[in-house]
C-alpha cells in the first residue's frame, strides 16, 4: 500500500495575502489529516514573493497544534544557514510538545545571493555540511562520550523520543551522505527528474549504514502533481503552474501565484514554450485515476511505498479538491 504525503509551499494566490495563504495551509493540513495522508511538510523559501512559507519551524508549531495525528515536518530546513545546535533544540522542542509526530527534513540548497549574505552575515566561518549533519546526530543522540569540539553540550529539552531525520536531495552526493549518516532519504524528483535518478536511490540503499535513529534505508519520492476532476481542468491548472515556474525562473516574479484566468490570457514565446516542456517532466498531470497510475509507476521504479505530493496549483479550493480526489483514488484510511 502506498502512503501519500503533502509538501506545501503556502502559495499566495492572485488577489490574496500571505496571511490568507498561511490560513489555507492550516486548513489543508487539517484536511490531509482527515483524509488519511501520512505526513504534511512545509518548505523554507526566502525572497520568493509568491509563497508565504519562509520559516518551517514556526509554521510547524502552529500546524502541529492545529492537528492531532498527522506527522508534521520540514521540507526542509536549509542547514548551512544555521547552527546545528539551534536546529536540534528547535526540533527537540517540537518533538517534546508533539511526541511521535515530528519530521526534520534537511537540505542545503542555496538561495539568492542577498539572502545567503543576510542569513550568514554574523558567521565567522561556515562549517562543512557533512560536519553539521554529524553535529545533529550528536545532539539528538545525547552523545557526550565521543570526542567532539562541544563534547559536553546537550540539546534541550532532554526527551525520550527524537524527530524522524530525513535528508533531502537530488543527486549522488546527498544520497551518499544520507546513507553514511543513517538517515531517511527524500529524493526531490520534482527538481531533477531523469531515468538515471533511480540509480541515485539505489546507491543510497547499497551504502546505507544503520544509525540510532534509522535502522533500514527509507526512501520518499517527492513530485509536483496537478490533479482535477477532468483532464481538461487539470491542463488549465497546469498552465497556471507553467506560468508560475516561468516567473520563478526569471526576474519578473509577481507577488502572487497566477490564476487560471491570468494564465489563459498569456501566450508563451518559443523559448518559454521550451522551458514549459522541460518543466512538464517535473510534474504529474491529469485526473486522480490518471495520476494514480503515474504515482504507482514512480513507486515501483524507486521501490518505495511513500510518495510526497506537492499540490502547488492555483486556488485553495483546487488544492483541497486535489487531496480529496487522490485520497479517494488511493482509498486512504481517512474519513
CSV table of C-alpha atoms in Angstrom, one decimal:
chain,number,residue,atom,x,y,z
A,1,UNK,CA,0.0,0.0,0.0
A,2,UNK,CA,1.3,3.4,-1.0
A,3,UNK,CA,1.4,6.1,1.7
A,4,UNK,CA,0.8,9.7,0.4
A,5,UNK,CA,2.4,12.8,1.9
A,6,UNK,CA,1.9,16.5,1.2
A,7,UNK,CA,4.6,19.2,0.9
A,8,UNK,CA,3.0,22.7,0.9
A,9,UNK,CA,4.7,25.9,-0.1
A,10,UNK,CA,1.8,28.2,1.2
A,11,UNK,CA,1.3,29.8,-2.3
A,12,UNK,CA,-0.2,33.3,-2.2
A,13,UNK,CA,-3.0,33.2,-4.8
A,14,UNK,CA,-3.6,36.2,-7.1
A,15,UNK,CA,-5.7,38.8,-5.2
A,16,UNK,CA,-4.9,37.3,-1.8
A,17,UNK,CA,-2.4,37.9,1.0
A,18,UNK,CA,0.4,35.9,2.8
A,19,UNK,CA,-1.8,35.8,5.9
A,20,UNK,CA,-4.6,34.2,3.9
A,21,UNK,CA,-2.1,31.7,2.4
A,22,UNK,CA,-0.9,30.6,5.8
A,23,UNK,CA,-4.5,30.1,7.0
A,24,UNK,CA,-5.1,28.0,3.8
A,25,UNK,CA,-2.1,25.9,4.6
A,26,UNK,CA,-3.5,25.2,8.1
A,27,UNK,CA,-6.9,24.1,6.5
A,28,UNK,CA,-5.0,22.0,4.0
A,29,UNK,CA,-3.1,20.2,6.8
A,30,UNK,CA,-6.3,19.6,8.7
A,31,UNK,CA,-8.0,18.1,5.6
A,32,UNK,CA,-4.9,16.0,4.9
A,33,UNK,CA,-5.2,14.5,8.4
A,34,UNK,CA,-8.9,13.8,8.0
A,35,UNK,CA,-8.3,12.1,4.6
A,36,UNK,CA,-5.5,9.8,5.9
A,37,UNK,CA,-2.3,11.3,4.4
A,38,UNK,CA,0.7,10.3,6.4
A,39,UNK,CA,2.8,13.4,6.5
A,40,UNK,CA,2.4,17.2,6.0
A,41,UNK,CA,5.6,19.0,5.4
A,42,UNK,CA,6.2,22.8,4.8
A,43,UNK,CA,9.0,24.4,2.9
A,44,UNK,CA,11.7,27.1,3.5
A,45,UNK,CA,11.7,29.7,0.8
A,46,UNK,CA,13.3,33.2,1.0
A,47,UNK,CA,12.8,36.2,-1.3
A,48,UNK,CA,10.0,34.3,-3.2
A,49,UNK,CA,7.2,36.8,-3.0
A,50,UNK,CA,4.5,34.4,-4.3
A,51,UNK,CA,4.8,31.9,-1.4
A,52,UNK,CA,4.5,32.5,2.4
A,53,UNK,CA,6.5,29.5,3.6
A,54,UNK,CA,9.8,31.0,4.9
A,55,UNK,CA,10.2,29.6,8.4
A,56,UNK,CA,9.1,25.9,8.6
A,57,UNK,CA,9.8,25.5,12.4
A,58,UNK,CA,7.4,28.3,13.3
A,59,UNK,CA,4.7,27.1,10.9
A,60,UNK,CA,5.2,23.5,12.0
A,61,UNK,CA,4.5,24.5,15.6
A,62,UNK,CA,1.2,26.1,14.5
A,63,UNK,CA,0.2,23.1,12.3
A,64,UNK,CA,1.0,20.6,15.0
A,65,UNK,CA,-1.2,22.5,17.4
A,66,UNK,CA,-4.0,22.6,14.8
A,67,UNK,CA,-3.9,18.8,14.1
A,68,UNK,CA,-3.9,15.7,16.2
A,69,UNK,CA,-2.3,12.7,14.4
A,70,UNK,CA,-0.7,13.5,11.1
A,71,UNK,CA,3.1,13.8,11.1
A,72,UNK,CA,4.3,17.4,10.6
A,73,UNK,CA,7.7,18.1,9.1
A,74,UNK,CA,10.1,20.4,7.3
A,75,UNK,CA,10.8,20.0,3.6
A,76,UNK,CA,13.2,21.3,4.6
A,77,UNK,CA,15.4,23.3,6.9
A,78,UNK,CA,18.4,24.6,4.9
A,79,UNK,CA,21.1,23.6,7.4
A,80,UNK,CA,24.1,25.6,6.0
A,81,UNK,CA,22.4,28.8,7.1
A,82,UNK,CA,22.0,27.8,10.7
A,83,UNK,CA,23.7,26.3,13.8
A,84,UNK,CA,23.1,22.6,14.0
A,85,UNK,CA,22.7,23.1,17.8
A,86,UNK,CA,19.9,25.6,17.4
A,87,UNK,CA,18.2,23.4,14.8
A,88,UNK,CA,18.4,20.4,17.2
A,89,UNK,CA,16.9,22.4,20.0
A,90,UNK,CA,14.1,23.8,17.8
A,91,UNK,CA,13.1,20.3,16.7
A,92,UNK,CA,13.5,18.8,20.2
A,93,UNK,CA,11.1,21.3,21.5
A,94,UNK,CA,8.6,20.4,18.7
A,95,UNK,CA,9.1,16.7,19.5
A,96,UNK,CA,8.7,17.3,23.2
A,97,UNK,CA,5.4,19.0,22.7
A,98,UNK,CA,4.1,16.7,19.9
A,99,UNK,CA,5.9,13.3,20.5
A,100,UNK,CA,6.0,10.9,17.6
A,101,UNK,CA,4.7,13.4,15.1
A,102,UNK,CA,7.7,15.5,14.0
A,103,UNK,CA,9.9,15.1,10.9
A,104,UNK,CA,13.1,17.0,10.4
A,105,UNK,CA,13.8,17.2,6.7
A,106,UNK,CA,17.2,18.8,6.0
A,107,UNK,CA,18.5,20.4,2.8
A,108,UNK,CA,21.4,22.6,1.7
A,109,UNK,CA,20.1,24.3,-1.4
A,110,UNK,CA,21.3,27.9,-1.8
A,111,UNK,CA,19.0,30.9,-2.3
A,112,UNK,CA,19.5,34.3,-3.8
A,113,UNK,CA,22.9,35.8,-3.1
A,114,UNK,CA,21.4,38.6,-1.0
A,115,UNK,CA,19.5,36.0,1.1
A,116,UNK,CA,22.6,33.9,1.7
A,117,UNK,CA,24.5,37.0,2.8
A,118,UNK,CA,21.7,38.1,5.2
A,119,UNK,CA,21.3,34.7,6.8
A,120,UNK,CA,25.1,34.2,7.3
A,121,UNK,CA,26.4,37.7,7.9
A,122,UNK,CA,27.2,37.0,11.6
A,123,UNK,CA,29.1,33.8,11.0
A,124,UNK,CA,32.9,33.9,11.4
A,125,UNK,CA,33.2,30.7,9.5
A,126,UNK,CA,31.0,28.2,7.7
A,127,UNK,CA,31.2,24.5,8.8
A,128,UNK,CA,31.1,21.8,6.1
A,129,UNK,CA,27.6,20.4,5.6
A,130,UNK,CA,28.9,16.9,6.5
A,131,UNK,CA,30.1,18.2,9.9
A,132,UNK,CA,26.7,19.9,10.6
A,133,UNK,CA,25.0,16.6,9.9
A,134,UNK,CA,27.3,14.8,12.3
A,135,UNK,CA,26.6,17.5,14.9
A,136,UNK,CA,22.9,17.0,14.6
A,137,UNK,CA,23.3,13.3,15.2
A,138,UNK,CA,25.4,14.0,18.3
A,139,UNK,CA,22.8,16.4,19.7
A,140,UNK,CA,19.8,14.1,19.1
A,141,UNK,CA,21.7,11.1,20.5
A,142,UNK,CA,22.7,13.0,23.7
A,143,UNK,CA,26.3,11.8,22.9
A,144,UNK,CA,28.6,13.3,25.5
A,145,UNK,CA,31.1,10.3,25.4
A,146,UNK,CA,32.7,10.6,22.0
A,147,UNK,CA,35.2,13.3,21.2
A,148,UNK,CA,33.6,16.5,19.8
A,149,UNK,CA,34.5,20.1,19.9
A,150,UNK,CA,31.4,20.6,22.2
A,151,UNK,CA,31.6,17.2,23.8
A,152,UNK,CA,29.6,18.0,27.0
A,153,UNK,CA,27.0,20.1,25.2
A,154,UNK,CA,23.4,18.7,25.0
A,155,UNK,CA,20.4,20.0,23.1
A,156,UNK,CA,17.5,20.9,25.4
A,157,UNK,CA,15.0,19.8,26.4
A,158,UNK,CA,16.1,16.2,27.1
A,159,UNK,CA,13.4,13.9,26.0
A,160,UNK,CA,12.9,10.2,25.3
A,161,UNK,CA,12.0,10.4,21.6
A,162,UNK,CA,13.5,12.1,18.6
A,163,UNK,CA,12.1,13.5,15.4
A,164,UNK,CA,12.5,11.4,12.2
A,165,UNK,CA,15.6,12.6,10.3
A,166,UNK,CA,15.4,12.9,6.5
A,167,UNK,CA,18.0,14.3,4.1
A,168,UNK,CA,16.6,16.0,1.1
A,169,UNK,CA,18.5,15.7,-2.2
A,170,UNK,CA,18.7,15.3,-5.9
A,171,UNK,CA,21.9,13.5,-6.6
A,172,UNK,CA,24.6,11.1,-5.6
A,173,UNK,CA,26.2,13.4,-3.1
A,174,UNK,CA,23.1,13.7,-0.9
A,175,UNK,CA,22.3,10.0,-1.4
A,176,UNK,CA,25.7,9.0,-0.1
A,177,UNK,CA,25.5,11.5,2.8
A,178,UNK,CA,22.1,10.1,3.9
A,179,UNK,CA,23.4,6.6,3.7
A,180,UNK,CA,26.6,7.4,5.7
A,181,UNK,CA,24.7,9.3,8.4
A,182,UNK,CA,21.9,6.7,8.7
A,183,UNK,CA,19.1,9.0,7.7
A,184,UNK,CA,16.0,8.6,5.6
A,185,UNK,CA,16.4,9.9,2.0
A,186,UNK,CA,13.7,12.2,0.5
A,187,UNK,CA,14.5,12.4,-3.2
A,188,UNK,CA,13.3,15.6,-5.0
A,189,UNK,CA,12.1,14.1,-8.2
A,190,UNK,CA,10.3,17.4,-8.9
A,191,UNK,CA,13.7,19.1,-9.2
A,192,UNK,CA,15.7,16.8,-11.4
A,193,UNK,CA,13.7,14.0,-13.0
A,194,UNK,CA,15.6,11.6,-15.2
A,195,UNK,CA,15.9,7.9,-15.8
A,196,UNK,CA,19.3,7.9,-14.0
A,197,UNK,CA,17.7,9.1,-10.7
A,198,UNK,CA,16.7,5.5,-9.9
A,199,UNK,CA,20.5,4.8,-9.7
A,200,UNK,CA,20.9,7.6,-7.1
A,201,UNK,CA,18.3,5.9,-4.8
A,202,UNK,CA,19.9,2.5,-5.4
A,203,UNK,CA,23.3,3.9,-4.2
A,204,UNK,CA,21.6,5.2,-1.1
A,205,UNK,CA,20.2,1.7,-0.3
A,206,UNK,CA,23.5,-0.1,-1.1
A,207,UNK,CA,25.6,2.2,1.1
A,208,UNK,CA,23.2,2.7,3.9
A,209,UNK,CA,24.7,2.4,7.4
A,210,UNK,CA,22.2,1.9,10.3
A,211,UNK,CA,22.1,4.6,12.9
A,212,UNK,CA,20.5,5.1,16.3
A,213,UNK,CA,17.6,6.8,14.5
A,214,UNK,CA,17.1,4.7,11.3
A,215,UNK,CA,17.9,1.0,11.1
A,216,UNK,CA,16.9,0.3,7.5
A,217,UNK,CA,17.0,2.6,4.4
A,218,UNK,CA,13.8,4.7,4.0
A,219,UNK,CA,13.0,6.5,0.7
A,220,UNK,CA,10.4,9.1,-0.1
A,221,UNK,CA,10.0,10.4,-3.7
A,222,UNK,CA,8.6,13.9,-4.0
A,223,UNK,CA,6.9,15.2,-7.1
A,224,UNK,CA,4.7,18.1,-8.3
A,225,UNK,CA,1.2,16.9,-9.1
A,226,UNK,CA,-1.7,18.7,-10.8
A,227,UNK,CA,-5.0,16.8,-10.2
A,228,UNK,CA,-8.6,17.8,-11.1
A,229,UNK,CA,-11.9,16.2,-11.8
A,230,UNK,CA,-11.3,16.3,-15.5
A,231,UNK,CA,-8.2,16.2,-17.7
A,232,UNK,CA,-9.2,19.5,-19.2
A,233,UNK,CA,-9.4,21.3,-15.9
A,234,UNK,CA,-6.1,19.7,-14.9
A,235,UNK,CA,-4.5,21.1,-18.0
A,236,UNK,CA,-5.8,24.6,-17.2
A,237,UNK,CA,-4.3,24.4,-13.7
A,238,UNK,CA,-1.1,23.0,-15.2
A,239,UNK,CA,-0.8,26.1,-17.5
A,240,UNK,CA,-1.1,28.4,-14.5
A,241,UNK,CA,1.6,26.3,-12.8
A,242,UNK,CA,3.7,26.5,-16.0
A,243,UNK,CA,3.5,30.3,-15.8
A,244,UNK,CA,4.4,30.3,-12.1
A,245,UNK,CA,7.5,28.3,-12.8
A,246,UNK,CA,8.5,30.7,-15.6
A,247,UNK,CA,8.1,33.6,-13.2
A,248,UNK,CA,10.2,31.8,-10.6
A,249,UNK,CA,13.0,31.1,-13.1
A,250,UNK,CA,13.1,34.7,-14.3
A,251,UNK,CA,13.4,38.2,-12.7
A,252,UNK,CA,9.7,39.0,-13.3
A,253,UNK,CA,8.0,37.2,-10.4
A,254,UNK,CA,4.9,39.0,-9.2
A,255,UNK,CA,3.8,38.8,-5.5
A,256,UNK,CA,1.2,36.2,-6.2
A,257,UNK,CA,0.6,32.8,-7.7
A,258,UNK,CA,-1.1,33.4,-11.1
A,259,UNK,CA,-4.7,32.4,-11.6
A,260,UNK,CA,-6.1,30.1,-14.3
A,261,UNK,CA,-7.7,33.2,-15.9
A,262,UNK,CA,-4.4,35.1,-16.0
A,263,UNK,CA,-2.7,32.0,-17.5
A,264,UNK,CA,-5.3,31.7,-20.2
A,265,UNK,CA,-4.6,35.3,-21.4
A,266,UNK,CA,-0.8,34.6,-21.6
A,267,UNK,CA,0.9,33.3,-24.7
A,268,UNK,CA,4.3,31.7,-24.4
A,269,UNK,CA,7.2,32.6,-26.6
A,270,UNK,CA,9.2,29.9,-28.3
A,271,UNK,CA,11.9,30.0,-25.7
A,272,UNK,CA,9.3,29.9,-22.9
A,273,UNK,CA,7.5,27.0,-24.5
A,274,UNK,CA,10.8,25.1,-24.5
A,275,UNK,CA,11.1,25.7,-20.7
A,276,UNK,CA,7.4,24.7,-20.2
A,277,UNK,CA,8.0,21.4,-22.0
A,278,UNK,CA,11.1,20.8,-19.9
A,279,UNK,CA,9.3,21.6,-16.7
A,280,UNK,CA,6.4,19.3,-17.5
A,281,UNK,CA,8.8,16.4,-16.9
A,282,UNK,CA,8.8,17.5,-13.2
A,283,UNK,CA,5.1,17.1,-12.7
A,284,UNK,CA,2.2,14.6,-12.9
A,285,UNK,CA,-0.9,15.9,-14.5
A,286,UNK,CA,-4.4,14.6,-15.0
A,287,UNK,CA,-7.4,13.1,-13.2
A,288,UNK,CA,-6.9,11.3,-10.0
A,289,UNK,CA,-7.0,7.9,-11.7
A,290,UNK,CA,-4.5,9.0,-14.4
A,291,UNK,CA,-2.2,10.5,-11.7
A,292,UNK,CA,-2.6,7.4,-9.6
A,293,UNK,CA,-1.1,5.3,-12.4
A,294,UNK,CA,1.8,7.7,-12.6
A,295,UNK,CA,2.4,7.6,-8.9
A,296,UNK,CA,2.3,3.8,-8.8
A,297,UNK,CA,4.8,3.7,-11.6
A,298,UNK,CA,7.1,6.0,-9.6
A,299,UNK,CA,6.7,3.9,-6.5
A,300,UNK,CA,7.6,0.8,-8.5
A,301,UNK,CA,10.6,2.3,-10.3
A,302,UNK,CA,12.0,3.6,-7.0
A,303,UNK,CA,10.9,0.6,-4.9
A,304,UNK,CA,9.2,2.7,-2.3
A,305,UNK,CA,5.8,2.9,-0.7
A,306,UNK,CA,5.9,6.6,0.2
A,307,UNK,CA,5.3,9.4,-2.3
A,308,UNK,CA,5.1,13.1,-1.4
A,309,UNK,CA,2.8,15.2,-3.5
A,310,UNK,CA,3.4,19.0,-4.0
A,311,UNK,CA,-0.1,20.3,-4.8
A,312,UNK,CA,1.3,23.7,-5.9
A,313,UNK,CA,-1.7,24.7,-8.0
A,314,UNK,CA,-3.8,27.9,-8.2
A,315,UNK,CA,-6.6,28.3,-5.8
A,316,UNK,CA,-7.1,26.9,-2.2
A,317,UNK,CA,-10.3,25.1,-3.3
A,318,UNK,CA,-8.4,23.4,-6.1
A,319,UNK,CA,-5.7,22.3,-3.8
A,320,UNK,CA,-8.2,20.8,-1.4
A,321,UNK,CA,-10.0,19.1,-4.2
A,322,UNK,CA,-6.8,17.6,-5.3
A,323,UNK,CA,-6.3,16.0,-1.9
A,324,UNK,CA,-9.8,14.7,-1.8
A,325,UNK,CA,-9.6,13.2,-5.3
A,326,UNK,CA,-6.2,11.5,-4.6
A,327,UNK,CA,-7.4,10.2,-1.2
A,328,UNK,CA,-10.5,8.6,-2.9
A,329,UNK,CA,-8.4,7.1,-5.7
A,330,UNK,CA,-6.0,5.5,-3.3
A,331,UNK,CA,-8.6,4.6,-0.7
A,332,UNK,CA,-6.7,6.3,2.0
A,333,UNK,CA,-7.8,5.3,5.6
A,334,UNK,CA,-9.4,8.7,6.3
A,335,UNK,CA,-12.9,9.9,6.9
